[in-house]
Coordinates of C-alpha atoms in Angstrom, one line a residue:
Chain L
X767 CA 0.0 0.0 0.0
X768 CA 1.4 3.4 -0.9
X769 CA 1.3 6.2 1.6
X770 CA 2.0 9.6 0.1
X771 CA 2.9 11.6 3.2
X772 CA 3.6 11.6 6.9
X773 CA 0.5 13.6 7.6
X774 CA -1.7 11.0 5.9
X775 CA 0.0 8.2 7.7
X776 CA -0.6 10.0 11.0
X777 CA -4.2 10.5 10.1
X778 CA -4.7 6.8 9.3
X779 CA -3.0 5.9 12.6
X780 CA -5.4 8.2 14.5
X781 CA -8.3 6.7 12.7
X782 CA -7.2 3.2 13.7
X783 CA -7.0 4.3 17.4
X784 CA -10.5 5.8 17.2
X785 CA -11.8 2.6 15.5
X786 CA -10.3 0.4 18.2
X787 CA -11.9 2.5 21.0
X788 CA -15.3 2.4 19.3
X789 CA -15.1 -1.3 18.6
X790 CA -14.4 -1.9 22.3
X791 CA -17.5 0.1 23.2
X792 CA -19.7 -1.7 20.7
X793 CA -18.5 -5.0 22.1
X794 CA -19.2 -4.0 25.7
X795 CA -22.7 -2.8 24.6
X796 CA -23.2 -6.1 22.8
X797 CA -23.9 -4.4 19.5
X798 CA -21.1 -6.0 17.5
X799 CA -19.2 -9.1 18.6
X800 CA -16.6 -10.2 16.1
X801 CA -15.2 -13.7 16.1
X802 CA -11.8 -14.3 17.5
X803 CA -10.5 -14.9 14.0
X804 CA -11.9 -11.6 12.8
X805 CA -10.5 -9.8 15.8
X806 CA -7.1 -11.2 15.3
X807 CA -7.2 -10.5 11.5
X808 CA -8.1 -6.8 12.2
X809 CA -5.5 -6.5 15.0
X810 CA -2.7 -8.0 12.9
X811 CA -3.6 -5.8 9.9
X812 CA -3.6 -2.6 12.1
X813 CA -0.4 -3.7 13.9
X814 CA 1.3 -4.2 10.5
X815 CA 0.2 -0.9 9.2
X816 CA 1.3 1.0 12.3
X817 CA 4.7 -0.7 12.3
X818 CA 5.1 0.2 8.7
X819 CA 4.1 3.8 9.2
X820 CA 6.3 4.1 12.4
X821 CA 9.3 2.9 10.5
X822 CA 8.7 5.0 7.4
X823 CA 7.5 8.3 9.0
X824 CA 8.2 8.2 12.7
X825 CA 4.5 8.8 13.5
X826 CA 2.8 8.8 16.9
X827 CA 1.4 5.3 17.5
X828 CA -0.6 6.1 20.5
X829 CA -2.1 9.0 22.6
X830 CA 1.0 9.1 24.8
X831 CA 3.3 9.5 21.8
X832 CA 1.0 12.1 20.4
X833 CA 1.2 14.2 23.5
X834 CA 5.0 14.0 23.5
X835 CA 5.2 14.8 19.8
X836 CA 3.9 18.4 20.4
X837 CA 6.8 19.0 22.7
X838 CA 9.1 17.4 20.2
X839 CA 7.8 19.6 17.4
X840 CA 8.5 22.7 19.5
X841 CA 11.9 21.4 20.5
X842 CA 12.7 20.7 16.9
X843 CA 11.6 24.2 15.8
X844 CA 13.6 25.9 18.5
X845 CA 16.5 23.6 17.9
X846 CA 16.5 24.3 14.2
X847 CA 16.6 28.1 14.8
X848 CA 19.4 27.7 17.4
X849 CA 21.5 25.5 15.2
X850 CA 21.0 27.8 12.3
X851 CA 22.2 30.7 14.5
X852 CA 25.1 28.6 15.8
X853 CA 26.3 27.9 12.2
X854 CA 26.1 31.6 11.5
X855 CA 28.1 32.7 14.5
X856 CA 30.6 29.9 14.1
X857 CA 31.5 31.2 10.7
X858 CA 31.4 34.8 11.9
X859 CA 33.9 33.9 14.7
X860 CA 36.6 32.4 12.4
X861 CA 36.1 33.5 8.8
X862 CA 38.5 36.5 9.0
X863 CA 41.4 34.1 9.7
X864 CA 41.0 32.2 6.4
X865 CA 42.2 33.3 2.9
X866 CA 39.5 34.1 0.4
X867 CA 39.7 30.7 -1.4
X868 CA 39.3 28.9 1.9
X869 CA 36.3 31.1 2.9
X870 CA 34.5 30.4 -0.4
X871 CA 35.3 26.6 -0.2
X872 CA 34.0 26.5 3.4
X873 CA 30.8 28.3 2.5
X874 CA 30.2 26.1 -0.5
X875 CA 31.0 22.8 1.3
X876 CA 28.9 23.8 4.2
X877 CA 25.9 24.5 2.0
X878 CA 26.5 21.3 -0.1
X879 CA 27.3 19.2 3.0
X880 CA 24.3 20.1 5.1
X881 CA 22.0 19.7 2.1
X882 CA 23.4 16.2 1.4
X883 CA 23.1 15.3 5.1
X884 CA 19.4 16.5 5.0
X885 CA 18.6 14.3 2.0
X886 CA 20.5 11.4 3.7
X887 CA 18.6 11.8 7.0
X888 CA 15.3 12.0 5.0
X889 CA 16.1 8.8 3.2
X890 CA 16.9 7.0 6.4
X891 CA 14.6 8.4 9.0
X892 CA 11.7 9.6 6.8
X893 CA 9.9 12.8 7.5
X894 CA 10.7 13.4 11.1
X895 CA 11.9 16.0 13.5
X896 CA 15.5 15.3 12.7
X897 CA 14.9 15.9 9.0
X898 CA 13.3 19.3 9.9
X899 CA 16.2 20.2 12.0
X900 CA 18.7 19.3 9.3
X901 CA 16.7 21.0 6.5
X902 CA 16.6 24.3 8.5
X903 CA 20.4 24.1 9.0
X904 CA 20.9 23.4 5.3
X905 CA 18.8 26.4 4.4
X906 CA 20.6 28.6 6.9
X907 CA 24.0 27.5 5.5
X908 CA 22.9 28.4 2.0
X909 CA 21.6 31.8 3.1
X910 CA 24.9 32.4 4.9
X911 CA 26.8 31.2 1.8
X912 CA 25.2 33.8 -0.5
X913 CA 25.3 36.6 2.1
X914 CA 29.0 36.0 2.9
X915 CA 30.0 35.8 -0.8
X916 CA 28.4 39.3 -1.1
X917 CA 30.4 40.5 1.9
X918 CA 33.8 38.9 0.9
X919 CA 33.7 40.3 -2.7
X920 CA 31.8 43.5 -1.8
X921 CA 29.0 42.7 -4.2
X922 CA 26.1 45.2 -4.7
X923 CA 23.1 43.9 -2.7
X924 CA 20.4 42.5 -4.9
X925 CA 16.9 41.1 -4.5
X926 CA 17.9 38.3 -6.9
X927 CA 19.5 36.4 -4.0
X928 CA 16.0 35.7 -2.8
X929 CA 15.3 33.5 -5.8
X930 CA 17.8 30.7 -5.0
X931 CA 16.9 30.9 -1.3
X932 CA 13.2 30.5 -2.1
X933 CA 14.1 27.6 -4.6
X934 CA 16.1 25.7 -2.0
X935 CA 13.6 26.1 0.8
X936 CA 10.8 25.0 -1.5
X937 CA 12.8 22.0 -2.8
X938 CA 13.4 20.9 0.8
X939 CA 9.8 21.5 1.8
X940 CA 8.3 19.5 -1.1
X941 CA 10.9 16.7 -0.8
X942 CA 10.8 16.3 2.9
X943 CA 7.2 17.4 3.4
X944 CA 8.2 20.2 5.8
X945 CA 5.9 23.1 6.4
X946 CA 8.5 25.2 8.2
X947 CA 10.7 25.2 5.1
X948 CA 7.6 26.0 3.0
X949 CA 7.1 29.0 5.2
X950 CA 10.7 30.1 4.7
X951 CA 10.4 29.7 0.9
X952 CA 7.2 31.7 0.9
X953 CA 8.7 34.5 2.9
X954 CA 11.6 34.7 0.3
X955 CA 9.0 34.7 -2.5
X956 CA 7.0 37.5 -0.8
X957 CA 10.2 39.6 -0.4
X958 CA 11.3 39.1 -4.0
X959 CA 7.9 39.8 -5.7
X960 CA 7.3 42.8 -3.4
X961 CA 10.8 44.2 -4.1
X962 CA 10.2 43.8 -7.9
X963 CA 6.9 45.5 -7.6
X964 CA 8.5 48.4 -5.8
X965 CA 11.3 48.8 -8.4
X966 CA 8.6 49.2 -11.2
X967 CA 7.9 52.6 -9.6
X968 CA 11.6 53.5 -9.8
X969 CA 12.5 53.0 -6.1
X970 CA 15.6 51.3 -4.9
X971 CA 14.6 47.8 -4.1
X972 CA 15.6 47.8 -0.4
X973 CA 12.8 50.3 0.3
X974 CA 10.0 48.1 -0.9
X975 CA 8.6 47.8 2.6
X976 CA 7.9 51.6 2.7
X977 CA 5.0 51.1 0.3
X978 CA 2.7 48.4 1.7
X979 CA 0.9 48.1 -1.6
X980 CA 4.0 46.4 -3.0
X981 CA 2.9 43.3 -1.1
X982 CA -0.5 42.9 -2.8
X983 CA 0.7 41.0 -6.0
X984 CA 2.5 38.5 -3.8
X985 CA -0.6 38.1 -1.7
X986 CA -2.8 37.4 -4.7
X987 CA -0.3 34.9 -6.2
X988 CA 0.1 33.0 -2.9
X989 CA -3.7 32.7 -2.3
X990 CA -4.2 31.3 -5.8
X991 CA -1.2 29.0 -6.0
X992 CA -3.1 26.1 -4.3
X993 CA -5.9 26.6 -6.8
X994 CA -3.6 26.2 -9.8
X995 CA -1.2 23.6 -8.4
X996 CA -2.9 20.7 -6.6
X997 CA -1.4 19.8 -3.2
X998 CA -3.3 16.6 -2.3
X999 CA -0.1 14.8 -1.6
X1000 CA 1.2 17.6 0.7
X1001 CA -1.2 17.8 3.6
X1002 CA -1.4 21.3 5.1
X1003 CA 0.6 23.0 2.3
X1004 CA -2.4 24.5 0.6
X1005 CA -3.5 26.0 4.0
X1006 CA 0.0 27.5 4.6
X1007 CA -0.2 29.2 1.2
X1008 CA -3.6 30.6 1.9
X1009 CA -2.7 31.8 5.4
X1010 CA 0.4 33.6 4.1
X1011 CA -1.6 35.0 1.2
X1012 CA -4.1 36.5 3.6
X1013 CA -1.4 37.8 6.0
X1014 CA 0.4 39.4 3.1
X1015 CA -2.8 41.1 2.1
X1016 CA -4.3 42.1 5.4
X1017 CA -1.2 43.3 7.3
X1018 CA -0.3 45.9 4.7
X1019 CA -4.0 46.9 4.6
X1020 CA -4.0 47.3 8.4
X1021 CA -0.9 49.6 8.0
X1022 CA -2.6 51.6 5.2
X1023 CA -5.8 51.9 7.1
X1024 CA -3.9 53.8 9.8
X1025 CA -1.1 55.6 8.0
X1026 CA -2.5 56.7 4.6
X1027 CA 0.6 58.7 3.8
X1028 CA 2.6 55.6 2.9
X1029 CA 0.2 54.6 0.1
X1030 CA 0.9 54.9 -3.6
X1031 CA -2.6 56.5 -4.0
X1032 CA -2.3 60.2 -4.8
X1033 CA -5.2 61.1 -2.6
X1034 CA -5.8 62.8 0.7
X1035 CA -4.5 60.7 3.6
X1036 CA -7.9 60.5 5.3
X1037 CA -9.5 59.3 2.0
X1038 CA -6.8 56.6 1.7
X1039 CA -7.2 55.5 5.3
X1040 CA -11.0 55.4 4.9
X1041 CA -10.7 53.4 1.7
X1042 CA -8.4 50.8 3.3
X1043 CA -10.5 50.6 6.4
X1044 CA -13.5 49.7 4.2
X1045 CA -11.3 47.4 2.2
X1046 CA -10.2 45.7 5.4
X1047 CA -13.7 45.1 6.7
X1048 CA -15.1 43.9 3.3
X1049 CA -12.0 41.8 2.6
X1050 CA -11.9 40.0 5.9
X1051 CA -15.7 39.4 5.8
X1052 CA -15.2 38.0 2.3
X1053 CA -12.5 35.8 3.6
X1054 CA -14.8 34.4 6.3
X1055 CA -17.5 33.8 3.7
X1056 CA -15.2 32.2 1.2
X1057 CA -13.5 30.0 3.9
X1058 CA -16.8 28.8 5.2
X1059 CA -18.1 28.1 1.7
X1060 CA -15.0 26.2 0.6
X1061 CA -14.4 24.4 3.9
X1062 CA -11.1 26.3 4.6
X1063 CA -11.0 26.7 8.3
X1064 CA -7.6 28.5 8.3
X1065 CA -9.2 31.1 5.9
X1066 CA -12.1 31.6 8.3
X1067 CA -9.9 32.0 11.3
X1068 CA -7.6 34.4 9.6
X1069 CA -10.6 36.4 8.3
X1070 CA -12.2 36.5 11.8
X1071 CA -8.9 37.6 13.4
X1072 CA -8.4 40.5 11.0
X1073 CA -12.1 41.5 11.1
X1074 CA -11.8 41.8 14.9
X1075 CA -8.5 43.7 14.6
X1076 CA -10.0 46.2 12.1
X1077 CA -13.1 46.6 14.3
X1078 CA -11.1 47.1 17.5
X1079 CA -8.8 49.6 15.8
X1080 CA -11.8 51.6 14.7
X1081 CA -13.3 51.4 18.2
X1082 CA -10.0 52.7 19.6
X1083 CA -10.0 55.6 17.1
X1084 CA -13.6 56.5 17.8
X1085 CA -14.1 56.0 21.5
X1086 CA -10.8 55.5 23.5
X1087 CA -10.5 59.2 24.2
X1088 CA -14.2 60.1 24.8
X1089 CA -15.5 57.0 26.6
X1090 CA -15.0 56.0 30.2
X1091 CA -12.7 53.0 30.1
X1092 CA -15.2 50.6 31.7
X1093 CA -17.7 51.5 28.9
X1094 CA -15.1 51.1 26.2
X1095 CA -14.1 47.6 27.3
X1096 CA -17.8 46.7 27.8
X1097 CA -18.4 47.6 24.1
X1098 CA -15.4 45.6 23.1
X1099 CA -16.6 42.6 25.1
X1100 CA -20.2 42.9 23.8
X1101 CA -18.8 43.0 20.3
X1102 CA -16.9 39.8 20.9
X1103 CA -20.2 38.2 22.1
X1104 CA -22.0 39.4 19.0
X1105 CA -19.3 38.0 16.7
X1106 CA -19.6 34.6 18.6
X1107 CA -23.4 34.7 18.0
X1108 CA -23.0 35.4 14.3
X1109 CA -20.4 32.6 13.9
X1110 CA -22.6 30.2 15.8
X1111 CA -25.5 31.0 13.5
X1112 CA -23.3 30.5 10.5
X1113 CA -22.3 27.1 11.8
X1114 CA -25.8 25.9 12.5
X1115 CA -27.2 27.2 9.2
X1116 CA -25.3 24.9 6.9
X1117 CA -21.7 26.1 6.7
X1118 CA -19.2 23.4 7.8
X1119 CA -16.1 25.0 9.3
X1120 CA -14.3 21.7 9.8
X1121 CA -13.0 19.4 7.2
X1122 CA -10.1 18.3 5.2
X1123 CA -9.6 21.6 3.4
X1124 CA -9.7 20.5 -0.2
X1125 CA -7.6 22.8 -2.2
Chain R
X280 CA 7.2 13.8 -3.8
X281 CA 10.6 13.8 -5.6
X282 CA 12.9 10.9 -5.1
X283 CA 16.0 11.6 -3.0
X284 CA 18.4 11.2 -5.9
X285 CA 16.5 13.8 -8.0
X286 CA 16.4 16.1 -5.0
X287 CA 20.1 15.7 -4.5
X288 CA 20.9 16.6 -8.1
X289 CA 18.5 19.5 -8.1
X290 CA 19.8 20.9 -4.8
X291 CA 23.5 20.5 -5.6
X292 CA 22.9 22.1 -9.0
X293 CA 21.1 25.0 -7.5
X294 CA 23.8 25.6 -4.9
X295 CA 26.6 25.3 -7.5
X296 CA 24.9 27.6 -10.0
X297 CA 24.2 30.2 -7.4
X298 CA 27.9 30.2 -6.3
X299 CA 29.1 30.2 -9.9
X300 CA 26.9 33.3 -10.7
X301 CA 28.3 35.2 -7.7
X302 CA 31.9 34.2 -8.3
X303 CA 31.8 34.9 -12.1
X304 CA 30.3 38.3 -11.3
X305 CA 33.0 39.1 -8.8
X306 CA 35.7 37.9 -11.3
X307 CA 34.2 40.0 -14.1
X308 CA 34.2 43.0 -11.8
X309 CA 38.0 42.6 -11.1
X310 CA 39.0 41.6 -14.6
X311 CA 41.2 44.0 -16.7
X312 CA 42.0 47.5 -15.6
X313 CA 39.9 48.8 -12.7
X314 CA 37.4 51.6 -13.5
X315 CA 39.2 53.7 -10.9
X316 CA 41.7 53.4 -8.1
X317 CA 41.7 55.7 -5.1
X318 CA 44.5 56.0 -2.5
X319 CA 42.6 56.4 0.7
X320 CA 43.7 56.8 4.3
X321 CA 42.2 56.3 7.8
X322 CA 40.4 59.6 7.1
X323 CA 38.3 58.0 4.4
X324 CA 38.2 54.4 5.6
X325 CA 37.3 53.9 9.2
X326 CA 37.9 50.8 11.3
X327 CA 34.9 48.8 12.5
X328 CA 33.5 49.3 16.0
X329 CA 33.6 46.3 18.3
X330 CA 30.3 46.6 20.2
X331 CA 27.4 44.1 20.1
X332 CA 27.9 41.1 17.8
X333 CA 30.8 42.9 16.0
X334 CA 32.9 41.9 18.9
X335 CA 32.6 38.3 17.7
X336 CA 33.2 39.1 14.1
X337 CA 36.7 37.9 13.1
X338 CA 36.5 39.6 9.7
X339 CA 37.5 43.2 9.2
X340 CA 35.4 45.6 7.1
X341 CA 36.3 49.2 6.6
X342 CA 33.6 51.8 6.3
X343 CA 33.8 54.2 3.4
X344 CA 33.4 57.7 4.9
X345 CA 31.8 59.9 2.2
X346 CA 30.6 63.5 2.7
X347 CA 28.7 66.2 0.8
X348 CA 29.3 69.9 0.7
X349 CA 26.1 71.8 1.5
X350 CA 25.2 75.3 0.6
X351 CA 27.3 78.3 1.9
X352 CA 26.4 79.0 5.5
X353 CA 24.3 82.0 6.2
X354 CA 24.9 84.5 8.9
X355 CA 27.5 84.3 11.7
X356 CA 27.1 80.6 12.3
X357 CA 30.0 78.3 11.5
X358 CA 30.1 75.9 8.6
X359 CA 27.5 73.2 8.8
X360 CA 29.5 70.2 9.8
X361 CA 29.2 67.4 7.3
X362 CA 29.5 64.1 9.0
X363 CA 30.8 61.1 7.1
X364 CA 28.1 58.7 5.8
X365 CA 25.3 60.9 7.0
X366 CA 22.9 61.9 4.3
X367 CA 23.2 65.5 3.1
X368 CA 21.8 67.9 0.6
X369 CA 24.6 69.1 -1.7
X370 CA 24.3 72.4 -3.6
X371 CA 24.8 70.7 -7.0
X372 CA 21.8 68.5 -6.5
X373 CA 19.4 71.1 -7.9
X374 CA 16.1 70.8 -9.8
X375 CA 17.7 70.3 -13.2
X376 CA 19.9 67.6 -11.9
X377 CA 17.0 65.8 -10.2
X378 CA 15.1 65.9 -13.5
X379 CA 18.1 64.4 -15.3
X380 CA 18.2 61.6 -12.7
X381 CA 14.6 60.7 -13.5
X382 CA 12.7 62.4 -10.6
X383 CA 9.3 64.0 -11.5
X384 CA 9.6 67.5 -10.0
X385 CA 7.0 69.2 -12.2
X386 CA 4.5 69.6 -9.3
X387 CA 4.9 72.8 -7.4
X388 CA 6.1 72.0 -3.8
X389 CA 4.0 74.7 -2.2
X390 CA 0.6 73.1 -2.9
X391 CA -1.1 70.3 -1.1
X392 CA -0.8 68.0 -4.1
X393 CA 2.9 68.9 -4.3
X394 CA 3.5 68.0 -0.7
X395 CA 1.8 64.7 -1.2
X396 CA 3.7 63.9 -4.3
X397 CA 7.1 64.6 -2.9
X398 CA 6.3 62.9 0.4
X399 CA 5.7 59.7 -1.6
X400 CA 8.9 59.7 -3.7
X401 CA 11.3 57.0 -2.5
X402 CA 15.1 56.8 -3.1
X403 CA 16.3 55.9 -6.6
X404 CA 19.6 54.2 -7.3
X405 CA 21.9 56.3 -9.4
X406 CA 25.6 56.6 -10.1
X407 CA 27.5 59.0 -7.8
X408 CA 30.9 60.6 -8.3
X409 CA 33.3 60.5 -5.4
X410 CA 36.0 63.1 -5.4
X411 CA 39.1 62.6 -3.3
X412 CA 40.9 65.7 -1.9
X413 CA 39.3 67.9 -4.6
X414 CA 37.7 71.4 -4.7
X415 CA 34.7 70.3 -2.5
X416 CA 37.1 69.3 0.3
X417 CA 39.1 72.5 -0.1
X418 CA 36.0 74.7 0.0
X419 CA 35.0 72.9 3.2
X420 CA 38.5 73.5 4.6
X421 CA 38.3 77.2 3.6
X422 CA 34.9 77.6 5.4
X423 CA 36.4 76.1 8.5
X424 CA 39.4 78.5 8.3
X425 CA 37.1 81.6 7.8
X426 CA 34.9 80.5 10.7
X427 CA 37.9 80.0 13.0
X428 CA 39.4 83.4 12.0
X429 CA 36.0 85.1 12.6
X430 CA 35.6 83.5 16.0
X431 CA 39.2 84.3 17.0
X432 CA 38.6 88.0 16.0
X433 CA 35.5 88.1 18.1
X434 CA 37.4 86.6 21.0
X435 CA 40.1 89.2 20.7
X436 CA 37.6 92.0 20.5
X437 CA 35.9 90.7 23.7
X438 CA 38.7 89.8 26.1
X439 CA 37.7 88.0 29.2
X440 CA 34.3 86.9 27.8
X441 CA 34.0 83.2 28.4
X442 CA 31.4 82.6 25.7
X443 CA 33.6 84.0 23.0
X444 CA 36.6 82.2 24.4
X445 CA 34.7 78.9 24.2
X446 CA 33.5 79.5 20.7
X447 CA 36.9 80.4 19.4
X448 CA 38.4 77.3 21.0
X449 CA 35.7 75.1 19.4
X450 CA 36.1 76.7 16.0
X451 CA 39.9 76.1 16.2
X452 CA 39.3 72.4 17.1
X453 CA 36.9 72.2 14.1
X454 CA 39.5 73.5 11.8
X455 CA 42.1 71.1 13.2
X456 CA 39.8 68.2 12.7
X457 CA 39.0 69.3 9.1
X458 CA 42.8 69.6 8.3
X459 CA 43.9 66.4 9.9
X460 CA 41.1 63.9 10.5
X461 CA 37.9 64.5 8.5
X462 CA 37.3 62.6 5.3
X463 CA 38.4 64.3 2.0
X464 CA 36.0 62.1 0.0
X465 CA 33.1 64.1 -1.3
X466 CA 30.1 63.1 -3.4
X467 CA 30.3 65.8 -6.1
X468 CA 28.0 64.7 -8.9
X469 CA 25.4 62.1 -10.0
X470 CA 24.2 60.6 -13.2
X471 CA 22.8 57.6 -15.0
X472 CA 25.6 56.7 -17.4
X473 CA 29.1 55.7 -16.4
X474 CA 30.6 56.7 -19.8
X475 CA 29.2 60.2 -19.6
X476 CA 30.4 60.7 -16.0
X477 CA 33.8 59.3 -16.8
X478 CA 34.1 61.7 -19.8
X479 CA 33.3 64.6 -17.4
X480 CA 35.7 63.3 -14.7
X481 CA 38.5 61.6 -16.5
X482 CA 41.1 61.3 -13.7
X483 CA 40.6 57.7 -12.5
X484 CA 42.9 58.2 -9.5
X485 CA 40.8 61.1 -8.1
X486 CA 37.2 60.4 -9.1
X487 CA 35.5 57.1 -8.4
X488 CA 32.0 56.3 -9.8
X489 CA 29.9 54.2 -7.5
X490 CA 26.3 53.2 -7.0
X491 CA 24.2 55.1 -4.4
X492 CA 20.7 56.4 -3.7
X493 CA 19.3 59.9 -4.0
X494 CA 16.0 60.9 -2.3
X495 CA 13.9 64.0 -2.3
X496 CA 12.8 65.8 0.7
X497 CA 10.7 68.8 1.4
X498 CA 12.2 71.2 3.9
X499 CA 10.7 74.4 5.4
X500 CA 12.7 77.6 4.7
X501 CA 11.2 80.8 5.9
X502 CA 7.8 79.1 6.1
X503 CA 8.0 78.0 2.5
X504 CA 8.5 74.4 1.4
X505 CA 11.8 74.0 -0.4
X506 CA 12.6 70.9 -2.5
X507 CA 16.0 69.3 -1.8
X508 CA 17.8 66.4 -3.2
X509 CA 19.7 64.2 -0.6
X510 CA 22.4 61.7 -1.1
X511 CA 20.8 58.9 0.9
X512 CA 23.5 56.3 1.0
X513 CA 26.1 54.4 -1.1
X514 CA 25.0 50.9 -2.2
X515 CA 28.3 49.5 -0.9
X516 CA 29.8 51.5 1.9
X517 CA 31.8 48.7 3.6
X518 CA 34.9 47.0 2.1
X519 CA 36.1 43.7 3.4
X520 CA 39.8 43.4 4.2
X521 CA 41.4 40.2 2.7
X522 CA 43.6 38.0 4.9
X523 CA 46.7 39.3 3.2
X524 CA 46.3 42.8 4.6
X525 CA 44.9 41.8 7.9
X526 CA 48.2 42.4 9.7
X527 CA 48.0 46.1 8.8
X528 CA 44.8 46.6 10.8
X529 CA 45.1 43.9 13.5
X530 CA 47.2 46.0 16.0
X531 CA 44.9 49.0 15.6
X532 CA 41.8 46.9 16.0
X533 CA 43.4 45.3 19.1
X534 CA 43.8 48.8 20.6
X535 CA 40.2 49.8 19.7
X536 CA 38.9 46.6 21.3
X537 CA 40.8 47.4 24.5
X538 CA 39.1 50.8 24.5
X539 CA 42.2 52.8 23.4
X540 CA 40.4 54.9 20.9
X541 CA 42.7 57.9 21.5
X542 CA 45.6 56.1 19.7
X543 CA 45.4 57.4 16.1
X544 CA 45.6 54.6 13.6
X545 CA 47.3 55.6 10.4
X546 CA 47.2 53.6 7.2
X547 CA 47.0 54.0 3.5
X548 CA 44.8 51.7 1.4
X549 CA 44.4 51.5 -2.4
X550 CA 40.8 50.8 -3.3
X551 CA 40.0 49.7 -6.8
X552 CA 36.5 50.0 -8.3
X553 CA 35.9 47.4 -11.1
X554 CA 33.6 47.0 -14.1
X555 CA 30.5 46.6 -11.9
X556 CA 31.7 49.6 -9.8
X557 CA 32.3 47.2 -6.8
X558 CA 35.3 48.0 -4.7
X559 CA 38.1 45.8 -3.4
X560 CA 41.4 46.5 -1.6
X561 CA 44.6 46.2 -3.8
X562 CA 47.2 47.4 -1.3
X563 CA 47.3 48.4 2.3
X564 CA 50.1 49.6 4.6
X565 CA 50.5 51.2 8.0
X566 CA 52.0 54.7 7.8
X567 CA 53.7 56.8 10.5
X568 CA 52.3 60.2 9.4

């Protein structure tokens, strides 16, 4: 039997655990009593499947393992960041003592070596915490490689460096099924597309962050990537794209809704701010509607979060100065209750907010 | 998902190609005769500070200290001090020059639309001309001299007045700094074409062409908005010291890291600017004076 990803293997293992519990209940209640032969056949089949998944993907076989795995995931993430920082500072500490040829060779070999080790670990240990750790270090070594080449040879800074960084991060993400590396690749993609958008207006690329509208093309592209490229074999990837798409859209809108002077729009600041405030409300409401309709819980949650932020920002603007604080917070609290009521009605009137998130 | 062998090939190819592009670019920059070669000293290239993470950096990078010459000072005040690396509005960066550099300055700055328009303009990358020990530096030196003479005359005319004594002392120190310590490297022009700038400034041992950014700013002058062009920064303002020249700077860095900043470090460094206008150090030596 072929299993496309770790996430799907984990899902199957969880299903088996639920099935076993329910079967025990049915037996106790006398609803279903399988024969000994049937019971053994099912148990052997499940045992074989779980052993196969555990060997291939390092999955959590029981509840205890699942509880521990959250801690392992956090440790793996922090460890990956710490190791990446360690590699950077190790090089920083000694690079000045090497001739240029040795510096280049060390940087190149570090990038190649850590990448090779990542692929090797992935081949031996499957998609596990160690693979994520190794992949993050490999990515950090490659970033360090390019940055330090720029420093050693005094090369003019260029946004083009973001392309190979994004490419390597995405290669590791798709090969090893790692969402952390997918996020790193997406961040490089956002920075590159936004910098390019900025340079079309004539600005120096490093200033792309000063015009939040530069992020909009990247936001649209990210949101629609899972629509164009199917991600069934990469569980959770489509959701990561959509969440980053929405963050890349709504964070700049939030900035523009409060500081209209940083917009490209050649209009009065108040008009620009008003436009983006309306855009923020309509956009986040549309995200909630779309997410609920397409069974994308992450889109609903991001939409709700931004709707609330836009709403509270306006409340602050309107009432913080003029209202007694108890009344201000009462209004904020009552609004939260109202939002809960609306979402509850949505849930009971046919929208399913849970589900597999088909891209 | 990709098989591990395909991933390995794709990843290795990506890393090798990226390195090759960077190295070929660097080699191309340094191939043939440099575009310009400037002989700089500790006045134009400063040693790195060693606070924060820099204390753990074993590499040495020198900071290129560029300056701009602002408009002639008005009134009795001294020359506007031009600090190295700090953005400044030079007098040559006028409206005509800004238009030539591609800025849209057609909107009057004293209108609401004008203010909005200029507030929104962000820095552009252009070519800047660096002049070493040229007329810009000598004009700055002359201003410092005149200021010092003026303050000294006031001090002599008001014997016993502590305020005039303090001002005269400060002006003399300023002149001393300008003569012996301040950078002689000034940004004196900007353009979009290397050939045209080189034709205008043919001396390759005095003028270097580099990449940098210009930005517009609206300033208030006598309650009227005035449009100024600013030199925002150089695209490369740090130059890495290769291992071969490390021994020149190592003792000075050692002093700096021990907090002995009062010991004046003296050195001379030849900096070449290549085909891509990227700098590198060709010679470096410690000097006694």
